[in-house]
């Protein structure tokens, strides 16, 4: 007979072997699921990048000047030199902006230009590449913003939850994200950095996941051993990644600090002394590192030691220059900011905010009582989404894009009410499709999609499209006349070495060198710089060039440009003695600072339809006639920018085209 002790020992060995085999199988299943999730996650990211690149290259409208003058123009100067014709605005000359953002696009311009030379592209194709390159990079930034919105929603609701996929759908079909995400605003990059940093932040403080193991492995071990070995919190690699991205976002947009004061407050409030110490230590370390790098880059760009955030505060608070860009009601972000950010998803976001703030936190990876973020991710996000616009409402000048960084938060919060409302209509149960309520929900869902699609199409293809088209026209005119078929010497008035353009528009109504591209295009535009470094009396009397022109076009042109070219015969034109102007004027090709002085009469005059009758009277009998006209907008909040965009050409060449 077998010894019972031996039998018991053999049984224990067998049980131990079974447990070990179960552990191996569980690990294999966990690794397989992890691999599947990794592939699926990469597929989502690649799909988003492809979608946003198409979106970026297909956008043919203008939004706000900062898209070009606070990023692409200084980037152009960095890449191609101070004589490249970039328009450098007063903020850069007074060192109010961090150089980090334009340096990113300067690198893109340099790479695109080098590739064009390597491939021996013609100037025409090189121009197309230089215009497309920053759009493609910004499309990648926008796709990363969408991707980490999805991942952040997965931290709140579960990685494979319907709510996480709903958050991804909301951001993909969001009119504001489609319209603004692929534009080269610092706000757009700030949004991407913020949602990425938030995802890493909450991931770093997660306690109930074993290090380097999948959720399935954790659950399997929990069932067998009834305990989970917590990892050290916070995970320093993820926390440092979050804080570095957060610091970079704050350097780009100092107001981003409001977001991190909110989420940091919850951690400091609920964390242990060890956790608080770790957070403060890492925040100082990461923040200081980014700050030092920023100072060094600003030193390289400005050629002097400077700290733009302090100068920004000095000019906008001490000199109160922000007020010149307009002031808004205290409730602007509530009555206009949220509706414009969210459009058709506003009701779901409001419900999500209310639930996150009033309902107790749901069981999730970050709702454990021993977690320093135990108030729940949703509640922290909702608090942040209210604190940020409330604080920014104290500033007189407000814009929707100033709260763009909280849009992913709002999409995450809107996902749960959106899913709860619309999920039943896609339920496999046949009965769910037969009720009147379900039919109404289907119709409402279709209506939301149609409305969003129409908003995207109109804002990205129609509204303010003329100011983009005119830059393409001018660039192609230069390519046609100067690069393809130079005028012959037989003309009575042969072409000048450079093509000249004048913009009689409110300042910054169009892009500039980022779209003109060719150095052979010399252009000037009306100036509207603020009264920097003026006393109260001088500031009260100050009127910029744009306002002077629209107040009295004839007087302005006589004072600044002299008499226009007059018709002498069918062969040429007679120019008044002062018609060509004096000095450098503010031709941006020669004087990027926009010095006051005489402006030359250009070959091409560009203006909005609103000024057409004024110019027709002022330039009656001159050598100008319409050669191009395109639709720009059905309406505009600035009356000076209403109507079509028109180009008048100086007809002194037999080869001038009329388009």
PDB file of C-alpha atoms in Angstrom, residues 358-620:
ATOM      1  CA  UNK A 358     -23.077  65.140  -8.016  1.00  0.00           C
ATOM      2  CA  UNK A 359     -22.932  61.363  -8.204  1.00  0.00           C
ATOM      3  CA  UNK A 360     -20.511  59.328  -6.046  1.00  0.00           C
ATOM      4  CA  UNK A 361     -17.441  58.063  -7.926  1.00  0.00           C
ATOM      5  CA  UNK A 362     -17.950  54.772  -9.732  1.00  0.00           C
ATOM      6  CA  UNK A 363     -15.636  51.844  -9.105  1.00  0.00           C
ATOM      7  CA  UNK A 364     -12.664  52.307 -11.366  1.00  0.00           C
ATOM      8  CA  UNK A 365      -8.935  51.931 -11.380  1.00  0.00           C
ATOM      9  CA  UNK A 366      -8.575  55.266  -9.633  1.00  0.00           C
ATOM     10  CA  UNK A 367     -11.352  55.257  -7.071  1.00  0.00           C
ATOM     11  CA  UNK A 368      -9.714  53.237  -4.308  1.00  0.00           C
ATOM     12  CA  UNK A 369      -9.830  54.786  -0.892  1.00  0.00           C
ATOM     13  CA  UNK A 370      -6.038  54.614  -0.573  1.00  0.00           C
ATOM     14  CA  UNK A 371      -5.438  56.389  -3.874  1.00  0.00           C
ATOM     15  CA  UNK A 372      -4.405  60.054  -3.811  1.00  0.00           C
ATOM     16  CA  UNK A 373      -6.828  60.626  -6.679  1.00  0.00           C
ATOM     17  CA  UNK A 374      -9.690  58.884  -4.918  1.00  0.00           C
ATOM     18  CA  UNK A 375     -12.233  61.556  -5.804  1.00  0.00           C
ATOM     19  CA  UNK A 376     -12.556  59.809  -9.181  1.00  0.00           C
ATOM     20  CA  UNK A 377     -11.211  60.843 -12.531  1.00  0.00           C
ATOM     21  CA  UNK A 378     -14.564  62.074 -13.821  1.00  0.00           C
ATOM     22  CA  UNK A 379     -15.069  64.384 -10.844  1.00  0.00           C
ATOM     23  CA  UNK A 380     -11.574  65.836 -11.216  1.00  0.00           C
ATOM     24  CA  UNK A 381     -12.085  66.392 -14.934  1.00  0.00           C
ATOM     25  CA  UNK A 382     -15.459  68.039 -14.362  1.00  0.00           C
ATOM     26  CA  UNK A 383     -14.011  70.341 -11.727  1.00  0.00           C
ATOM     27  CA  UNK A 384     -11.214  71.313 -14.104  1.00  0.00           C
ATOM     28  CA  UNK A 385     -13.674  71.953 -16.941  1.00  0.00           C
ATOM     29  CA  UNK A 386     -15.471  74.483 -14.729  1.00  0.00           C
ATOM     30  CA  UNK A 387     -12.523  76.124 -12.984  1.00  0.00           C
ATOM     31  CA  UNK A 388     -10.568  76.936 -16.163  1.00  0.00           C
ATOM     32  CA  UNK A 389     -13.257  78.970 -17.981  1.00  0.00           C
ATOM     33  CA  UNK A 390     -14.323  80.566 -14.695  1.00  0.00           C
ATOM     34  CA  UNK A 391     -10.789  81.825 -14.039  1.00  0.00           C
ATOM     35  CA  UNK A 392     -10.320  82.978 -17.644  1.00  0.00           C
ATOM     36  CA  UNK A 393     -13.596  84.890 -17.429  1.00  0.00           C
ATOM     37  CA  UNK A 394     -11.820  87.379 -15.153  1.00  0.00           C
ATOM     38  CA  UNK A 395      -9.765  88.533 -18.169  1.00  0.00           C
ATOM     39  CA  UNK A 396     -11.528  91.064 -20.375  1.00  0.00           C
ATOM     40  CA  UNK A 397     -10.347  89.639 -23.707  1.00  0.00           C
ATOM     41  CA  UNK A 398     -11.786  86.175 -24.354  1.00  0.00           C
ATOM     42  CA  UNK A 399     -11.663  83.736 -27.253  1.00  0.00           C
ATOM     43  CA  UNK A 400     -13.061  80.237 -27.643  1.00  0.00           C
ATOM     44  CA  UNK A 401      -9.665  78.797 -28.476  1.00  0.00           C
ATOM     45  CA  UNK A 402      -8.399  79.936 -25.056  1.00  0.00           C
ATOM     46  CA  UNK A 403     -10.426  77.050 -23.538  1.00  0.00           C
ATOM     47  CA  UNK A 404      -9.669  74.629 -26.378  1.00  0.00           C
ATOM     48  CA  UNK A 405      -7.458  72.589 -24.031  1.00  0.00           C
ATOM     49  CA  UNK A 406     -10.501  71.377 -22.058  1.00  0.00           C
ATOM     50  CA  UNK A 407     -12.383  70.080 -25.122  1.00  0.00           C
ATOM     51  CA  UNK A 408     -11.073  66.491 -24.690  1.00  0.00           C
ATOM     52  CA  UNK A 409     -12.240  66.618 -21.074  1.00  0.00           C
ATOM     53  CA  UNK A 410     -15.714  67.650 -22.184  1.00  0.00           C
ATOM     54  CA  UNK A 411     -15.818  64.891 -24.801  1.00  0.00           C
ATOM     55  CA  UNK A 412     -14.872  62.312 -22.167  1.00  0.00           C
ATOM     56  CA  UNK A 413     -17.603  63.549 -19.820  1.00  0.00           C
ATOM     57  CA  UNK A 414     -20.172  63.676 -22.640  1.00  0.00           C
ATOM     58  CA  UNK A 415     -19.436  60.095 -23.682  1.00  0.00           C
ATOM     59  CA  UNK A 416     -21.416  58.408 -20.912  1.00  0.00           C
ATOM     60  CA  UNK A 417     -24.702  60.337 -21.412  1.00  0.00           C
ATOM     61  CA  UNK A 418     -24.251  60.069 -25.189  1.00  0.00           C
ATOM     62  CA  UNK A 419     -23.846  56.282 -24.941  1.00  0.00           C
ATOM     63  CA  UNK A 420     -26.748  55.872 -22.534  1.00  0.00           C
ATOM     64  CA  UNK A 421     -29.022  57.874 -24.853  1.00  0.00           C
ATOM     65  CA  UNK A 422     -28.120  56.345 -28.226  1.00  0.00           C
ATOM     66  CA  UNK A 423     -26.866  52.820 -27.424  1.00  0.00           C
ATOM     67  CA  UNK A 424     -30.381  51.271 -27.262  1.00  0.00           C
ATOM     68  CA  UNK A 425     -31.014  52.130 -30.922  1.00  0.00           C
ATOM     69  CA  UNK A 426     -28.125  49.885 -31.985  1.00  0.00           C
ATOM     70  CA  UNK A 427     -29.128  47.100 -29.601  1.00  0.00           C
ATOM     71  CA  UNK A 428     -29.393  43.690 -31.292  1.00  0.00           C
ATOM     72  CA  UNK A 429     -32.764  43.105 -29.635  1.00  0.00           C
ATOM     73  CA  UNK A 430     -35.420  43.561 -32.362  1.00  0.00           C
ATOM     74  CA  UNK A 431     -37.924  45.060 -29.961  1.00  0.00           C
ATOM     75  CA  UNK A 432     -35.649  47.985 -29.282  1.00  0.00           C
ATOM     76  CA  UNK A 433     -36.063  49.172 -32.865  1.00  0.00           C
ATOM     77  CA  UNK A 434     -39.840  49.117 -32.983  1.00  0.00           C
ATOM     78  CA  UNK A 435     -40.769  51.787 -30.478  1.00  0.00           C
ATOM     79  CA  UNK A 436     -41.519  55.346 -31.454  1.00  0.00           C
ATOM     80  CA  UNK A 437     -38.857  56.587 -29.031  1.00  0.00           C
ATOM     81  CA  UNK A 438     -36.201  54.503 -30.791  1.00  0.00           C
ATOM     82  CA  UNK A 439     -37.249  55.843 -34.178  1.00  0.00           C
ATOM     83  CA  UNK A 440     -37.035  59.395 -32.881  1.00  0.00           C
ATOM     84  CA  UNK A 441     -33.588  58.714 -31.433  1.00  0.00           C
ATOM     85  CA  UNK A 442     -32.416  57.332 -34.776  1.00  0.00           C
ATOM     86  CA  UNK A 443     -33.699  60.425 -36.530  1.00  0.00           C
ATOM     87  CA  UNK A 444     -32.040  62.658 -33.949  1.00  0.00           C
ATOM     88  CA  UNK A 445     -28.747  60.795 -34.310  1.00  0.00           C
ATOM     89  CA  UNK A 446     -28.846  61.181 -38.076  1.00  0.00           C
ATOM     90  CA  UNK A 447     -29.678  64.867 -37.682  1.00  0.00           C
ATOM     91  CA  UNK A 448     -26.677  65.399 -35.382  1.00  0.00           C
ATOM     92  CA  UNK A 449     -24.371  63.788 -37.922  1.00  0.00           C
ATOM     93  CA  UNK A 450     -25.795  65.881 -40.769  1.00  0.00           C
ATOM     94  CA  UNK A 451     -25.533  69.121 -38.796  1.00  0.00           C
ATOM     95  CA  UNK A 452     -21.926  68.399 -37.803  1.00  0.00           C
ATOM     96  CA  UNK A 453     -20.989  67.430 -41.357  1.00  0.00           C
ATOM     97  CA  UNK A 454     -22.525  70.639 -42.720  1.00  0.00           C
ATOM     98  CA  UNK A 455     -20.712  72.793 -40.141  1.00  0.00           C
ATOM     99  CA  UNK A 456     -17.411  71.103 -41.015  1.00  0.00           C
ATOM    100  CA  UNK A 457     -17.935  71.554 -44.748  1.00  0.00           C
ATOM    101  CA  UNK A 458     -19.006  75.189 -44.487  1.00  0.00           C
ATOM    102  CA  UNK A 459     -16.276  76.319 -42.105  1.00  0.00           C
ATOM    103  CA  UNK A 460     -13.487  74.371 -43.798  1.00  0.00           C
ATOM    104  CA  UNK A 461     -14.396  74.926 -47.461  1.00  0.00           C
ATOM    105  CA  UNK A 462     -16.647  77.987 -47.777  1.00  0.00           C
ATOM    106  CA  UNK A 463     -16.470  80.605 -45.022  1.00  0.00           C
ATOM    107  CA  UNK A 464     -13.436  82.892 -45.493  1.00  0.00           C
ATOM    108  CA  UNK A 465     -12.089  80.836 -48.391  1.00  0.00           C
ATOM    109  CA  UNK A 466     -11.291  83.858 -50.581  1.00  0.00           C
ATOM    110  CA  UNK A 467      -8.407  85.085 -48.428  1.00  0.00           C
ATOM    111  CA  UNK A 468      -6.691  81.721 -48.914  1.00  0.00           C
ATOM    112  CA  UNK A 469      -7.503  81.513 -52.617  1.00  0.00           C
ATOM    113  CA  UNK A 470      -6.039  84.955 -53.284  1.00  0.00           C
ATOM    114  CA  UNK A 471      -2.651  83.863 -51.946  1.00  0.00           C
ATOM    115  CA  UNK A 472      -2.714  80.886 -54.293  1.00  0.00           C
ATOM    116  CA  UNK A 473      -3.613  83.227 -57.164  1.00  0.00           C
ATOM    117  CA  UNK A 474      -0.756  85.623 -56.411  1.00  0.00           C
ATOM    118  CA  UNK A 475       1.721  82.794 -56.039  1.00  0.00           C
ATOM    119  CA  UNK A 476       0.611  81.263 -59.347  1.00  0.00           C
ATOM    120  CA  UNK A 477       0.817  84.690 -61.029  1.00  0.00           C
ATOM    121  CA  UNK A 478       4.439  84.922 -59.987  1.00  0.00           C
ATOM    122  CA  UNK A 479       5.093  81.383 -61.207  1.00  0.00           C
ATOM    123  CA  UNK A 480       3.408  82.118 -64.533  1.00  0.00           C
ATOM    124  CA  UNK A 481       5.079  85.470 -65.241  1.00  0.00           C
ATOM    125  CA  UNK A 482       8.491  85.125 -63.608  1.00  0.00           C
ATOM    126  CA  UNK A 483       9.222  81.424 -63.370  1.00  0.00           C
ATOM    127  CA  UNK A 484       7.596  80.065 -66.534  1.00  0.00           C
ATOM    128  CA  UNK A 485       7.656  82.761 -69.226  1.00  0.00           C
ATOM    129  CA  UNK A 486       9.577  85.940 -68.359  1.00  0.00           C
ATOM    130  CA  UNK A 487       8.496  88.973 -70.376  1.00  0.00           C
ATOM    131  CA  UNK A 488      10.475  89.791 -73.468  1.00  0.00           C
ATOM    132  CA  UNK A 489      12.632  92.898 -73.831  1.00  0.00           C
ATOM    133  CA  UNK A 490      10.323  94.244 -76.527  1.00  0.00           C
ATOM    134  CA  UNK A 491       7.703  95.413 -74.029  1.00  0.00           C
ATOM    135  CA  UNK A 492       7.383  99.178 -73.500  1.00  0.00           C
ATOM    136  CA  UNK A 493       7.291  98.583 -69.710  1.00  0.00           C
ATOM    137  CA  UNK A 494       9.314  95.442 -68.992  1.00  0.00           C
ATOM    138  CA  UNK A 495       8.811  93.566 -65.757  1.00  0.00           C
ATOM    139  CA  UNK A 496      10.556  94.670 -62.586  1.00  0.00           C
ATOM    140  CA  UNK A 497      12.862  92.116 -60.939  1.00  0.00           C
ATOM    141  CA  UNK A 498      10.202  91.475 -58.307  1.00  0.00           C
ATOM    142  CA  UNK A 499       6.433  91.160 -58.368  1.00  0.00           C
ATOM    143  CA  UNK A 500       4.804  93.734 -56.073  1.00  0.00           C
ATOM    144  CA  UNK A 501       1.552  93.346 -54.141  1.00  0.00           C
ATOM    145  CA  UNK A 502      -0.324  95.718 -51.836  1.00  0.00           C
ATOM    146  CA  UNK A 503      -3.050  94.609 -49.409  1.00  0.00           C
ATOM    147  CA  UNK A 504      -5.584  97.364 -48.664  1.00  0.00           C
ATOM    148  CA  UNK A 505      -7.300  95.265 -46.009  1.00  0.00           C
ATOM    149  CA  UNK A 506      -7.510  95.204 -42.234  1.00  0.00           C
ATOM    150  CA  UNK A 507      -4.126  93.936 -41.115  1.00  0.00           C
ATOM    151  CA  UNK A 508      -3.453  90.206 -40.982  1.00  0.00           C
ATOM    152  CA  UNK A 509      -6.498  89.414 -43.116  1.00  0.00           C
ATOM    153  CA  UNK A 510      -4.551  86.821 -45.097  1.00  0.00           C
ATOM    154  CA  UNK A 511      -1.638  84.476 -44.534  1.00  0.00           C
ATOM    155  CA  UNK A 512       1.711  85.881 -45.572  1.00  0.00           C
ATOM    156  CA  UNK A 513       5.056  84.368 -46.543  1.00  0.00           C
ATOM    157  CA  UNK A 514       3.947  80.870 -45.568  1.00  0.00           C
ATOM    158  CA  UNK A 515       1.594  81.046 -48.585  1.00  0.00           C
ATOM    159  CA  UNK A 516       3.319  83.558 -50.866  1.00  0.00           C
ATOM    160  CA  UNK A 517       6.485  81.428 -50.519  1.00  0.00           C
ATOM    161  CA  UNK A 518       8.518  82.855 -53.413  1.00  0.00           C
ATOM    162  CA  UNK A 519      11.107  85.487 -52.414  1.00  0.00           C
ATOM    163  CA  UNK A 520      10.423  87.262 -55.705  1.00  0.00           C
ATOM    164  CA  UNK A 521       7.047  88.442 -54.382  1.00  0.00           C
ATOM    165  CA  UNK A 522       7.475  91.745 -52.541  1.00  0.00           C
ATOM    166  CA  UNK A 523       4.375  92.769 -50.607  1.00  0.00           C
ATOM    167  CA  UNK A 524       3.124  95.342 -48.130  1.00  0.00           C
ATOM    168  CA  UNK A 525      -0.033  95.562 -46.048  1.00  0.00           C
ATOM    169  CA  UNK A 526      -1.786  98.018 -43.764  1.00  0.00           C
ATOM    170  CA  UNK A 527      -0.364  98.201 -40.271  1.00  0.00           C
ATOM    171  CA  UNK A 528      -2.408  97.858 -37.068  1.00  0.00           C
ATOM    172  CA  UNK A 529       0.163  97.481 -34.350  1.00  0.00           C
ATOM    173  CA  UNK A 530      -0.849  98.513 -30.823  1.00  0.00           C
ATOM    174  CA  UNK A 531       0.448 101.706 -29.171  1.00  0.00           C
ATOM    175  CA  UNK A 532       3.448 100.069 -27.531  1.00  0.00           C
ATOM    176  CA  UNK A 533       5.515 102.206 -25.147  1.00  0.00           C
ATOM    177  CA  UNK A 534       3.265 105.257 -25.544  1.00  0.00           C
ATOM    178  CA  UNK A 535       1.988 107.443 -22.741  1.00  0.00           C
ATOM    179  CA  UNK A 536      -1.713 107.922 -22.057  1.00  0.00           C
ATOM    180  CA  UNK A 537      -2.018 111.014 -24.248  1.00  0.00           C
ATOM    181  CA  UNK A 538      -0.254 109.437 -27.207  1.00  0.00           C
ATOM    182  CA  UNK A 539      -2.288 106.280 -26.830  1.00  0.00           C
ATOM    183  CA  UNK A 540      -5.544 108.232 -26.828  1.00  0.00           C
ATOM    184  CA  UNK A 541      -4.587 109.943 -30.070  1.00  0.00           C
ATOM    185  CA  UNK A 542      -3.164 106.864 -31.774  1.00  0.00           C
ATOM    186  CA  UNK A 543      -4.861 105.630 -34.957  1.00  0.00           C
ATOM    187  CA  UNK A 544      -3.354 102.721 -36.880  1.00  0.00           C
ATOM    188  CA  UNK A 545      -2.980 102.579 -40.658  1.00  0.00           C
ATOM    189  CA  UNK A 546      -5.958 100.295 -41.211  1.00  0.00           C
ATOM    190  CA  UNK A 547      -8.323 102.646 -39.376  1.00  0.00           C
ATOM    191  CA  UNK A 548      -6.875 105.664 -41.189  1.00  0.00           C
ATOM    192  CA  UNK A 549      -7.413 103.995 -44.556  1.00  0.00           C
ATOM    193  CA  UNK A 550     -11.029 103.025 -43.900  1.00  0.00           C
ATOM    194  CA  UNK A 551     -11.797 106.443 -42.454  1.00  0.00           C
ATOM    195  CA  UNK A 552     -10.705 108.200 -45.661  1.00  0.00           C
ATOM    196  CA  UNK A 553      -9.152 106.055 -48.421  1.00  0.00           C
ATOM    197  CA  UNK A 554      -8.346 108.959 -50.764  1.00  0.00           C
ATOM    198  CA  UNK A 555      -6.532 110.998 -48.120  1.00  0.00           C
ATOM    199  CA  UNK A 556      -4.636 107.962 -46.879  1.00  0.00           C
ATOM    200  CA  UNK A 557      -3.462 106.952 -50.337  1.00  0.00           C
ATOM    201  CA  UNK A 558      -2.410 110.498 -51.208  1.00  0.00           C
ATOM    202  CA  UNK A 559      -0.380 110.773 -48.003  1.00  0.00           C
ATOM    203  CA  UNK A 560       1.130 107.287 -47.987  1.00  0.00           C
ATOM    204  CA  UNK A 561       1.311 106.348 -51.666  1.00  0.00           C
ATOM    205  CA  UNK A 562       1.150 109.542 -53.722  1.00  0.00           C
ATOM    206  CA  UNK A 563      -0.778 109.839 -56.976  1.00  0.00           C
ATOM    207  CA  UNK A 564      -1.668 106.530 -58.642  1.00  0.00           C
ATOM    208  CA  UNK A 565      -0.394 105.543 -62.097  1.00  0.00           C
ATOM    209  CA  UNK A 566      -2.416 107.321 -64.807  1.00  0.00           C
ATOM    210  CA  UNK A 567      -3.242 106.208 -68.319  1.00  0.00           C
ATOM    211  CA  UNK A 568      -1.107 108.026 -70.912  1.00  0.00           C
ATOM    212  CA  UNK A 569      -1.662 105.956 -74.029  1.00  0.00           C
ATOM    213  CA  UNK A 570      -2.445 102.466 -75.131  1.00  0.00           C
ATOM    214  CA  UNK A 571       1.262 101.639 -74.846  1.00  0.00           C
ATOM    215  CA  UNK A 572       2.109 102.661 -71.329  1.00  0.00           C
ATOM    216  CA  UNK A 573       1.336 104.673 -68.213  1.00  0.00           C
ATOM    217  CA  UNK A 574       2.439 107.940 -66.729  1.00  0.00           C
ATOM    218  CA  UNK A 575       3.443 107.804 -63.077  1.00  0.00           C
ATOM    219  CA  UNK A 576       3.230 110.799 -60.788  1.00  0.00           C
ATOM    220  CA  UNK A 577       6.655 111.847 -59.396  1.00  0.00           C
ATOM    221  CA  UNK A 578       5.865 110.438 -55.960  1.00  0.00           C
ATOM    222  CA  UNK A 579       4.019 107.417 -57.297  1.00  0.00           C
ATOM    223  CA  UNK A 580       6.705 104.897 -56.531  1.00  0.00           C
ATOM    224  CA  UNK A 581       7.062 105.970 -52.917  1.00  0.00           C
ATOM    225  CA  UNK A 582      10.198 106.610 -50.950  1.00  0.00           C
ATOM    226  CA  UNK A 583      12.565 104.498 -48.889  1.00  0.00           C
ATOM    227  CA  UNK A 584      11.684 101.006 -47.785  1.00  0.00           C
ATOM    228  CA  UNK A 585       8.171 101.888 -46.670  1.00  0.00           C
ATOM    229  CA  UNK A 586       6.716  98.893 -44.911  1.00  0.00           C
ATOM    230  CA  UNK A 587       7.303  96.465 -47.724  1.00  0.00           C
ATOM    231  CA  UNK A 588       7.641  93.325 -45.702  1.00  0.00           C
ATOM    232  CA  UNK A 589      10.262  91.964 -48.066  1.00  0.00           C
ATOM    233  CA  UNK A 590      12.579  94.847 -47.089  1.00  0.00           C
ATOM    234  CA  UNK A 591      11.327  95.912 -43.685  1.00  0.00           C
ATOM    235  CA  UNK A 592       9.580  93.230 -41.694  1.00  0.00           C
ATOM    236  CA  UNK A 593       8.972  95.643 -38.833  1.00  0.00           C
ATOM    237  CA  UNK A 594       6.504  97.709 -40.861  1.00  0.00           C
ATOM    238  CA  UNK A 595       8.220 101.123 -40.609  1.00  0.00           C
ATOM    239  CA  UNK A 596       5.984 104.036 -41.437  1.00  0.00           C
ATOM    240  CA  UNK A 597       6.745 105.696 -44.749  1.00  0.00           C
ATOM    241  CA  UNK A 598       5.707 105.895 -48.376  1.00  0.00           C
ATOM    242  CA  UNK A 599       4.447 102.718 -49.970  1.00  0.00           C
ATOM    243  CA  UNK A 600       4.954 102.019 -53.637  1.00  0.00           C
ATOM    244  CA  UNK A 601       2.038 101.529 -55.979  1.00  0.00           C
ATOM    245  CA  UNK A 602       2.068  97.778 -56.594  1.00  0.00           C
ATOM    246  CA  UNK A 603       1.264  95.718 -59.631  1.00  0.00           C
ATOM    247  CA  UNK A 604      -1.521  93.977 -57.678  1.00  0.00           C
ATOM    248  CA  UNK A 605      -3.942  95.643 -55.244  1.00  0.00           C
ATOM    249  CA  UNK A 606      -5.878  93.265 -52.984  1.00  0.00           C
ATOM    250  CA  UNK A 607      -8.958  94.345 -51.012  1.00  0.00           C
ATOM    251  CA  UNK A 608     -12.381  93.265 -49.804  1.00  0.00           C
ATOM    252  CA  UNK A 609     -15.590  94.014 -51.638  1.00  0.00           C
ATOM    253  CA  UNK A 610     -16.614  96.504 -48.963  1.00  0.00           C
ATOM    254  CA  UNK A 611     -13.863  98.879 -50.163  1.00  0.00           C
ATOM    255  CA  UNK A 612     -14.603  98.426 -53.868  1.00  0.00           C
ATOM    256  CA  UNK A 613     -16.701 101.562 -54.416  1.00  0.00           C
ATOM    257  CA  UNK A 614     -14.321 103.705 -52.349  1.00  0.00           C
ATOM    258  CA  UNK A 615     -11.359 102.551 -54.424  1.00  0.00           C
ATOM    259  CA  UNK A 616     -13.273 102.866 -57.680  1.00  0.00           C
ATOM    260  CA  UNK A 617     -13.785 106.541 -56.884  1.00  0.00           C
ATOM    261  CA  UNK A 618     -10.287 107.154 -55.547  1.00  0.00           C
ATOM    262  CA  UNK A 619      -8.546 105.372 -58.440  1.00  0.00           C
ATOM    263  CA  UNK A 620     -10.791 106.511 -61.271  1.00  0.00           C
TER     264      UNK A 620
END
